[in-house]
mmCIF file with all atom_site columns, C-alpha atoms in Angstrom:
data_model
loop_
_atom_site.group_PDB
_atom_site.id
_atom_site.type_symbol
_atom_site.label_atom_id
_atom_site.label_alt_id
_atom_site.label_comp_id
_atom_site.label_asym_id
_atom_site.label_entity_id
_atom_site.label_seq_id
_atom_site.pdbx_PDB_ins_code
_atom_site.Cartn_x
_atom_site.Cartn_y
_atom_site.Cartn_z
_atom_site.occupancy
_atom_site.B_iso_or_equiv
_atom_site.pdbx_formal_charge
_atom_site.auth_seq_id
_atom_site.auth_comp_id
_atom_site.auth_asym_id
_atom_site.auth_atom_id
_atom_site.pdbx_PDB_model_num
ATOM 1   C CA . MET A 1 1   ? 50.096 -92.562  9.605  1.00 36.00 ? 1   MET A CA 1
ATOM 2   C CA . ILE A 1 2   ? 51.308 -96.128  10.200 1.00 36.00 ? 2   ILE A CA 1
ATOM 3   C CA . ALA A 1 3   ? 53.124 -96.974  13.405 1.00 37.00 ? 3   ALA A CA 1
ATOM 4   C CA . ILE A 1 4   ? 55.404 -99.886  14.190 1.00 39.00 ? 4   ILE A CA 1
ATOM 5   C CA . GLU A 1 5   ? 55.982 -100.790 17.805 1.00 40.00 ? 5   GLU A CA 1
ATOM 6   C CA . GLN A 1 6   ? 59.634 -100.298 18.643 1.00 38.00 ? 6   GLN A CA 1
ATOM 7   C CA . PRO A 1 7   ? 61.371 -103.574 19.534 1.00 37.00 ? 7   PRO A CA 1
ATOM 8   C CA . ALA A 1 8   ? 63.494 -103.726 22.671 1.00 36.00 ? 8   ALA A CA 1
ATOM 9   C CA . THR A 1 9   ? 67.093 -102.663 22.226 1.00 33.00 ? 9   THR A CA 1
ATOM 10  C CA . THR A 1 10  ? 68.683 -104.404 25.218 1.00 32.00 ? 10  THR A CA 1
ATOM 11  C CA . HIS A 1 11  ? 69.506 -108.005 25.982 1.00 30.00 ? 11  HIS A CA 1
ATOM 12  C CA . SER A 1 12  ? 66.039 -108.539 27.445 1.00 30.00 ? 12  SER A CA 1
ATOM 13  C CA . SER A 1 13  ? 63.209 -110.249 25.658 1.00 32.00 ? 13  SER A CA 1
ATOM 14  C CA . SER A 1 14  ? 60.585 -108.189 23.905 1.00 42.00 ? 14  SER A CA 1
ATOM 15  C CA . ALA A 1 15  ? 57.221 -109.103 22.501 1.00 47.00 ? 15  ALA A CA 1
ATOM 16  C CA . PHE A 1 16  ? 58.703 -109.777 19.084 1.00 51.00 ? 16  PHE A CA 1
ATOM 17  C CA . MET A 1 17  ? 62.190 -111.030 19.828 1.00 44.00 ? 17  MET A CA 1
ATOM 18  C CA . GLY A 1 18  ? 63.854 -113.603 21.989 1.00 44.00 ? 18  GLY A CA 1
ATOM 19  C CA . PRO A 1 19  ? 67.170 -112.839 23.653 1.00 41.00 ? 19  PRO A CA 1
ATOM 20  C CA . LEU A 1 20  ? 69.365 -110.870 21.280 1.00 42.00 ? 20  LEU A CA 1
ATOM 21  C CA . ARG A 1 21  ? 72.315 -112.776 19.892 1.00 41.00 ? 21  ARG A CA 1
ATOM 22  C CA . ASP A 1 22  ? 74.058 -110.063 17.905 1.00 43.00 ? 22  ASP A CA 1
ATOM 23  C CA . GLU A 1 23  ? 74.204 -106.348 18.554 1.00 47.00 ? 23  GLU A CA 1
ATOM 24  C CA . HIS A 1 24  ? 75.628 -105.228 15.231 1.00 52.00 ? 24  HIS A CA 1
ATOM 25  C CA . PHE A 1 25  ? 72.364 -103.659 14.157 1.00 57.00 ? 25  PHE A CA 1
ATOM 26  C CA . ASP A 1 26  ? 72.759 -99.904  14.119 1.00 65.00 ? 26  ASP A CA 1
ATOM 27  C CA . LEU A 1 27  ? 69.988 -98.631  16.372 1.00 75.00 ? 27  LEU A CA 1
ATOM 28  C CA . THR A 1 28  ? 69.956 -95.360  14.458 1.00 83.00 ? 28  THR A CA 1
ATOM 29  C CA . HIS A 1 29  ? 68.837 -97.422  11.461 1.00 85.00 ? 29  HIS A CA 1
ATOM 30  C CA . GLN A 1 30  ? 66.004 -98.836  13.536 1.00 89.00 ? 30  GLN A CA 1
ATOM 31  C CA . ALA A 1 31  ? 64.863 -95.352  14.509 1.00 91.00 ? 31  ALA A CA 1
ATOM 32  C CA . GLU A 1 32  ? 65.229 -94.145  10.924 1.00 94.00 ? 32  GLU A CA 1
ATOM 33  C CA . ILE A 1 33  ? 63.201 -97.070  9.567  1.00 94.00 ? 33  ILE A CA 1
ATOM 34  C CA . MET A 1 34  ? 60.456 -96.384  12.084 1.00 94.00 ? 34  MET A CA 1
ATOM 35  C CA . HIS A 1 35  ? 60.488 -92.685  11.228 1.00 95.00 ? 35  HIS A CA 1
ATOM 36  C CA . LEU A 1 36  ? 60.241 -93.417  7.498  1.00 96.00 ? 36  LEU A CA 1
ATOM 37  C CA . VAL A 1 37  ? 57.251 -95.686  8.138  1.00 95.00 ? 37  VAL A CA 1
ATOM 38  C CA . GLU A 1 38  ? 55.601 -92.972  10.225 1.00 96.00 ? 38  GLU A CA 1
ATOM 39  C CA . LEU A 1 39  ? 56.096 -90.589  7.298  1.00 96.00 ? 39  LEU A CA 1
ATOM 40  C CA . ASP A 1 40  ? 54.563 -93.231  4.993  1.00 96.00 ? 40  ASP A CA 1
ATOM 41  C CA . GLN A 1 41  ? 57.841 -93.451  3.055  1.00 97.00 ? 41  GLN A CA 1
ATOM 42  C CA . LEU A 1 42  ? 57.577 -97.212  2.847  1.00 97.00 ? 42  LEU A CA 1
ATOM 43  C CA . ALA A 1 43  ? 59.906 -97.752  -0.125 1.00 97.00 ? 43  ALA A CA 1
ATOM 44  C CA . ALA A 1 44  ? 62.729 -95.925  1.653  1.00 97.00 ? 44  ALA A CA 1
ATOM 45  C CA . ALA A 1 45  ? 61.992 -97.783  4.897  1.00 97.00 ? 45  ALA A CA 1
ATOM 46  C CA . ARG A 1 46  ? 62.034 -101.093 3.042  1.00 97.00 ? 46  ARG A CA 1
ATOM 47  C CA . SER A 1 47  ? 65.282 -100.267 1.276  1.00 97.00 ? 47  SER A CA 1
ATOM 48  C CA . LEU A 1 48  ? 67.013 -99.381  4.539  1.00 95.00 ? 48  LEU A CA 1
ATOM 49  C CA . ALA A 1 49  ? 65.577 -102.422 6.324  1.00 95.00 ? 49  ALA A CA 1
ATOM 50  C CA . GLN A 1 50  ? 66.711 -104.708 3.492  1.00 96.00 ? 50  GLN A CA 1
ATOM 51  C CA . LYS A 1 51  ? 70.194 -103.188 3.461  1.00 94.00 ? 51  LYS A CA 1
ATOM 52  C CA . THR A 1 52  ? 70.484 -103.573 7.221  1.00 93.00 ? 52  THR A CA 1
ATOM 53  C CA . ALA A 1 53  ? 69.332 -107.210 7.134  1.00 94.00 ? 53  ALA A CA 1
ATOM 54  C CA . GLU A 1 54  ? 71.918 -107.940 4.445  1.00 94.00 ? 54  GLU A CA 1
ATOM 55  C CA . GLN A 1 55  ? 74.669 -106.208 6.437  1.00 91.00 ? 55  GLN A CA 1
ATOM 56  C CA . CYS A 1 56  ? 73.645 -107.862 9.726  1.00 89.00 ? 56  CYS A CA 1
ATOM 57  C CA . PRO A 1 57  ? 72.343 -111.285 8.675  1.00 93.00 ? 57  PRO A CA 1
ATOM 58  C CA . ASN A 1 58  ? 72.526 -112.750 12.184 1.00 93.00 ? 58  ASN A CA 1
ATOM 59  C CA . ASP A 1 59  ? 70.891 -109.841 13.954 1.00 91.00 ? 59  ASP A CA 1
ATOM 60  C CA . GLU A 1 60  ? 67.305 -110.433 15.024 1.00 93.00 ? 60  GLU A CA 1
ATOM 61  C CA . ILE A 1 61  ? 66.337 -106.753 15.149 1.00 92.00 ? 61  ILE A CA 1
ATOM 62  C CA . SER A 1 62  ? 67.210 -106.284 11.484 1.00 93.00 ? 62  SER A CA 1
ATOM 63  C CA . TRP A 1 63  ? 64.889 -109.159 10.492 1.00 96.00 ? 63  TRP A CA 1
ATOM 64  C CA . VAL A 1 64  ? 62.144 -107.908 12.807 1.00 95.00 ? 64  VAL A CA 1
ATOM 65  C CA . MET A 1 65  ? 62.272 -104.505 11.149 1.00 95.00 ? 65  MET A CA 1
ATOM 66  C CA . LEU A 1 66  ? 62.341 -105.948 7.636  1.00 97.00 ? 66  LEU A CA 1
ATOM 67  C CA . SER A 1 67  ? 59.442 -108.306 8.300  1.00 97.00 ? 67  SER A CA 1
ATOM 68  C CA . LEU A 1 68  ? 57.327 -105.525 9.781  1.00 96.00 ? 68  LEU A CA 1
ATOM 69  C CA . VAL A 1 69  ? 57.961 -103.173 6.869  1.00 97.00 ? 69  VAL A CA 1
ATOM 70  C CA . CYS A 1 70  ? 57.109 -105.960 4.423  1.00 98.00 ? 70  CYS A CA 1
ATOM 71  C CA . GLU A 1 71  ? 53.886 -106.630 6.320  1.00 97.00 ? 71  GLU A CA 1
ATOM 72  C CA . VAL A 1 72  ? 52.934 -102.964 6.226  1.00 96.00 ? 72  VAL A CA 1
ATOM 73  C CA . GLN A 1 73  ? 53.552 -103.017 2.470  1.00 97.00 ? 73  GLN A CA 1
ATOM 74  C CA . GLN A 1 74  ? 51.533 -106.227 2.214  1.00 97.00 ? 74  GLN A CA 1
ATOM 75  C CA . ASP A 1 75  ? 54.430 -107.953 0.470  1.00 98.00 ? 75  ASP A CA 1
ATOM 76  C CA . TRP A 1 76  ? 53.548 -111.300 1.976  1.00 98.00 ? 76  TRP A CA 1
ATOM 77  C CA . CYS A 1 77  ? 56.259 -113.309 0.168  1.00 98.00 ? 77  CYS A CA 1
ATOM 78  C CA . ALA A 1 78  ? 59.016 -111.019 1.431  1.00 98.00 ? 78  ALA A CA 1
ATOM 79  C CA . ALA A 1 79  ? 57.460 -110.914 4.911  1.00 98.00 ? 79  ALA A CA 1
ATOM 80  C CA . ARG A 1 80  ? 57.409 -114.712 4.958  1.00 98.00 ? 80  ARG A CA 1
ATOM 81  C CA . THR A 1 81  ? 61.063 -114.881 3.949  1.00 98.00 ? 81  THR A CA 1
ATOM 82  C CA . ALA A 1 82  ? 62.085 -112.371 6.628  1.00 98.00 ? 82  ALA A CA 1
ATOM 83  C CA . LEU A 1 83  ? 60.015 -114.129 9.295  1.00 98.00 ? 83  LEU A CA 1
ATOM 84  C CA . GLU A 1 84  ? 61.458 -117.495 8.354  1.00 98.00 ? 84  GLU A CA 1
ATOM 85  C CA . ARG A 1 85  ? 64.974 -116.080 8.748  1.00 98.00 ? 85  ARG A CA 1
ATOM 86  C CA . LEU A 1 86  ? 63.981 -114.576 12.100 1.00 97.00 ? 86  LEU A CA 1
ATOM 87  C CA . ARG A 1 87  ? 62.485 -117.892 13.226 1.00 97.00 ? 87  ARG A CA 1
ATOM 88  C CA . ASP A 1 88  ? 65.710 -119.668 12.257 1.00 97.00 ? 88  ASP A CA 1
ATOM 89  C CA . LEU A 1 89  ? 67.770 -117.182 14.252 1.00 96.00 ? 89  LEU A CA 1
ATOM 90  C CA . GLN A 1 90  ? 65.548 -117.431 17.297 1.00 96.00 ? 90  GLN A CA 1
ATOM 91  C CA . GLY A 1 91  ? 65.388 -121.213 17.298 1.00 95.00 ? 91  GLY A CA 1
ATOM 92  C CA . HIS A 1 92  ? 63.890 -122.543 20.504 1.00 93.00 ? 92  HIS A CA 1
ATOM 93  C CA . ASN A 1 93  ? 63.724 -118.994 21.950 1.00 95.00 ? 93  ASN A CA 1
ATOM 94  C CA . ILE A 1 94  ? 61.104 -117.886 19.434 1.00 96.00 ? 94  ILE A CA 1
ATOM 95  C CA . PRO A 1 95  ? 58.325 -115.878 21.109 1.00 96.00 ? 95  PRO A CA 1
ATOM 96  C CA . ALA A 1 96  ? 54.631 -116.461 20.447 1.00 97.00 ? 96  ALA A CA 1
ATOM 97  C CA . SER A 1 97  ? 54.349 -113.061 18.748 1.00 96.00 ? 97  SER A CA 1
ATOM 98  C CA . VAL A 1 98  ? 56.706 -114.093 15.936 1.00 97.00 ? 98  VAL A CA 1
ATOM 99  C CA . GLN A 1 99  ? 54.699 -117.268 15.407 1.00 97.00 ? 99  GLN A CA 1
ATOM 100 C CA . LEU A 1 100 ? 51.534 -115.176 15.291 1.00 97.00 ? 100 LEU A CA 1
ATOM 101 C CA . HIS A 1 101 ? 52.955 -112.865 12.622 1.00 97.00 ? 101 HIS A CA 1
ATOM 102 C CA . TYR A 1 102 ? 54.109 -115.898 10.649 1.00 98.00 ? 102 TYR A CA 1
ATOM 103 C CA . ILE A 1 103 ? 50.660 -117.526 10.891 1.00 97.00 ? 103 ILE A CA 1
ATOM 104 C CA . ARG A 1 104 ? 48.946 -114.357 9.668  1.00 96.00 ? 104 ARG A CA 1
ATOM 105 C CA . VAL A 1 105 ? 51.375 -113.938 6.774  1.00 98.00 ? 105 VAL A CA 1
ATOM 106 C CA . LEU A 1 106 ? 50.783 -117.563 5.773  1.00 97.00 ? 106 LEU A CA 1
ATOM 107 C CA . HIS A 1 107 ? 47.032 -116.896 5.732  1.00 95.00 ? 107 HIS A CA 1
ATOM 108 C CA . CYS A 1 108 ? 47.591 -113.851 3.541  1.00 96.00 ? 108 CYS A CA 1
ATOM 109 C CA . LEU A 1 109 ? 49.495 -116.087 1.128  1.00 97.00 ? 109 LEU A CA 1
ATOM 110 C CA . GLY A 1 110 ? 46.638 -118.600 1.095  1.00 95.00 ? 110 GLY A CA 1
ATOM 111 C CA . GLU A 1 111 ? 48.797 -121.176 2.887  1.00 96.00 ? 111 GLU A CA 1
ATOM 112 C CA . ASP A 1 112 ? 46.000 -122.066 5.289  1.00 93.00 ? 112 ASP A CA 1
ATOM 113 C CA . MET A 1 113 ? 47.071 -125.654 5.955  1.00 94.00 ? 113 MET A CA 1
ATOM 114 C CA . ILE A 1 114 ? 50.611 -124.611 6.878  1.00 97.00 ? 114 ILE A CA 1
ATOM 115 C CA . ALA A 1 115 ? 49.223 -121.789 9.009  1.00 96.00 ? 115 ALA A CA 1
ATOM 116 C CA . LYS A 1 116 ? 46.936 -124.273 10.774 1.00 95.00 ? 116 LYS A CA 1
ATOM 117 C CA . ALA A 1 117 ? 49.856 -126.583 11.562 1.00 96.00 ? 117 ALA A CA 1
ATOM 118 C CA . VAL A 1 118 ? 51.980 -123.698 12.873 1.00 97.00 ? 118 VAL A CA 1
ATOM 119 C CA . LEU A 1 119 ? 49.040 -122.464 14.971 1.00 97.00 ? 119 LEU A CA 1
ATOM 120 C CA . GLN A 1 120 ? 48.463 -125.915 16.451 1.00 96.00 ? 120 GLN A CA 1
ATOM 121 C CA . ALA A 1 121 ? 52.128 -126.204 17.412 1.00 96.00 ? 121 ALA A CA 1
ATOM 122 C CA . ALA A 1 122 ? 52.086 -122.688 18.867 1.00 97.00 ? 122 ALA A CA 1
ATOM 123 C CA . MET A 1 123 ? 48.954 -123.425 20.905 1.00 96.00 ? 123 MET A CA 1
ATOM 124 C CA . THR A 1 124 ? 50.662 -126.505 22.335 1.00 97.00 ? 124 THR A CA 1
ATOM 125 C CA . ARG A 1 125 ? 53.669 -124.439 23.375 1.00 96.00 ? 125 ARG A CA 1
ATOM 126 C CA . TRP A 1 126 ? 51.755 -121.329 24.560 1.00 96.00 ? 126 TRP A CA 1
ATOM 127 C CA . PRO A 1 127 ? 48.243 -122.556 25.493 1.00 96.00 ? 127 PRO A CA 1
ATOM 128 C CA . ASP A 1 128 ? 47.462 -119.437 27.540 1.00 96.00 ? 128 ASP A CA 1
ATOM 129 C CA . ASP A 1 129 ? 48.591 -116.825 24.999 1.00 96.00 ? 129 ASP A CA 1
ATOM 130 C CA . GLN A 1 130 ? 45.568 -114.588 24.370 1.00 97.00 ? 130 GLN A CA 1
ATOM 131 C CA . MET A 1 131 ? 46.603 -113.482 20.882 1.00 96.00 ? 131 MET A CA 1
ATOM 132 C CA . LEU A 1 132 ? 47.096 -117.096 19.784 1.00 96.00 ? 132 LEU A CA 1
ATOM 133 C CA . ARG A 1 133 ? 43.733 -118.020 21.289 1.00 96.00 ? 133 ARG A CA 1
ATOM 134 C CA . GLN A 1 134 ? 42.127 -115.191 19.345 1.00 96.00 ? 134 GLN A CA 1
ATOM 135 C CA . GLU A 1 135 ? 43.841 -116.387 16.162 1.00 94.00 ? 135 GLU A CA 1
ATOM 136 C CA . GLN A 1 136 ? 42.538 -119.882 16.869 1.00 94.00 ? 136 GLN A CA 1
ATOM 137 C CA . GLN A 1 137 ? 38.991 -118.511 17.099 1.00 93.00 ? 137 GLN A CA 1
ATOM 138 C CA . ILE A 1 138 ? 39.453 -116.683 13.800 1.00 91.00 ? 138 ILE A CA 1
ATOM 139 C CA . ALA A 1 139 ? 40.748 -119.899 12.221 1.00 87.00 ? 139 ALA A CA 1
ATOM 140 C CA . LEU A 1 140 ? 37.710 -121.813 13.490 1.00 86.00 ? 140 LEU A CA 1
ATOM 141 C CA . HIS A 1 141 ? 35.434 -119.151 12.020 1.00 86.00 ? 141 HIS A CA 1
ATOM 142 C CA . ARG A 1 142 ? 37.286 -119.362 8.684  1.00 80.00 ? 142 ARG A CA 1
ATOM 143 C CA . ALA A 1 143 ? 36.813 -123.129 8.625  1.00 77.00 ? 143 ALA A CA 1
ATOM 144 C CA . GLN A 1 144 ? 33.031 -122.951 9.049  1.00 78.00 ? 144 GLN A CA 1
ATOM 145 C CA . PRO A 1 145 ? 31.107 -123.494 5.836  1.00 74.00 ? 145 PRO A CA 1
ATOM 146 C CA . ARG A 1 146 ? 29.601 -120.322 4.493  1.00 65.00 ? 146 ARG A CA 1
ATOM 147 C CA . VAL A 1 147 ? 25.834 -120.358 4.139  1.00 61.00 ? 147 VAL A CA 1
ATOM 148 C CA . ALA A 1 148 ? 24.431 -118.414 1.232  1.00 56.00 ? 148 ALA A CA 1
ATOM 149 C CA . ARG A 1 149 ? 21.919 -115.809 2.297  1.00 54.00 ? 149 ARG A CA 1
ATOM 150 C CA . ALA A 1 150 ? 18.541 -115.805 0.643  1.00 57.00 ? 150 ALA A CA 1
ATOM 151 C CA . GLY A 1 151 ? 18.008 -112.787 -1.563 1.00 55.00 ? 151 GLY A CA 1
#
């Protein structure tokens, strides 16, 4: 079973969203998407998330849900698109967690140089964020030359 952490549904900030700007997202859709993911009905979850994002193009929750479903499906191109829309909506209020998801999706797409630049900017803005620090350590490990082991 795959679980997605439920984003906040009030005007407060959550780990994945900045302050909400639009409350048109039907919260029953959010619960339904999460339930479908829990049931491993990813195609249905994706369809509903996509429909909701199209119906509520300025609602952050709809893009959060779509990006998470795309990540679970490992559809990195679609996850990138959804995260880029979310980042545009959040503007300066973007939380570190969204940047982290974006960095990881970029790595999955093989866009390591872009991911590195985004990580550097994120580390400047949130130098004490533990998840970003961990990602930085992973990036440093990735950058080390691999030594072939003797047979």
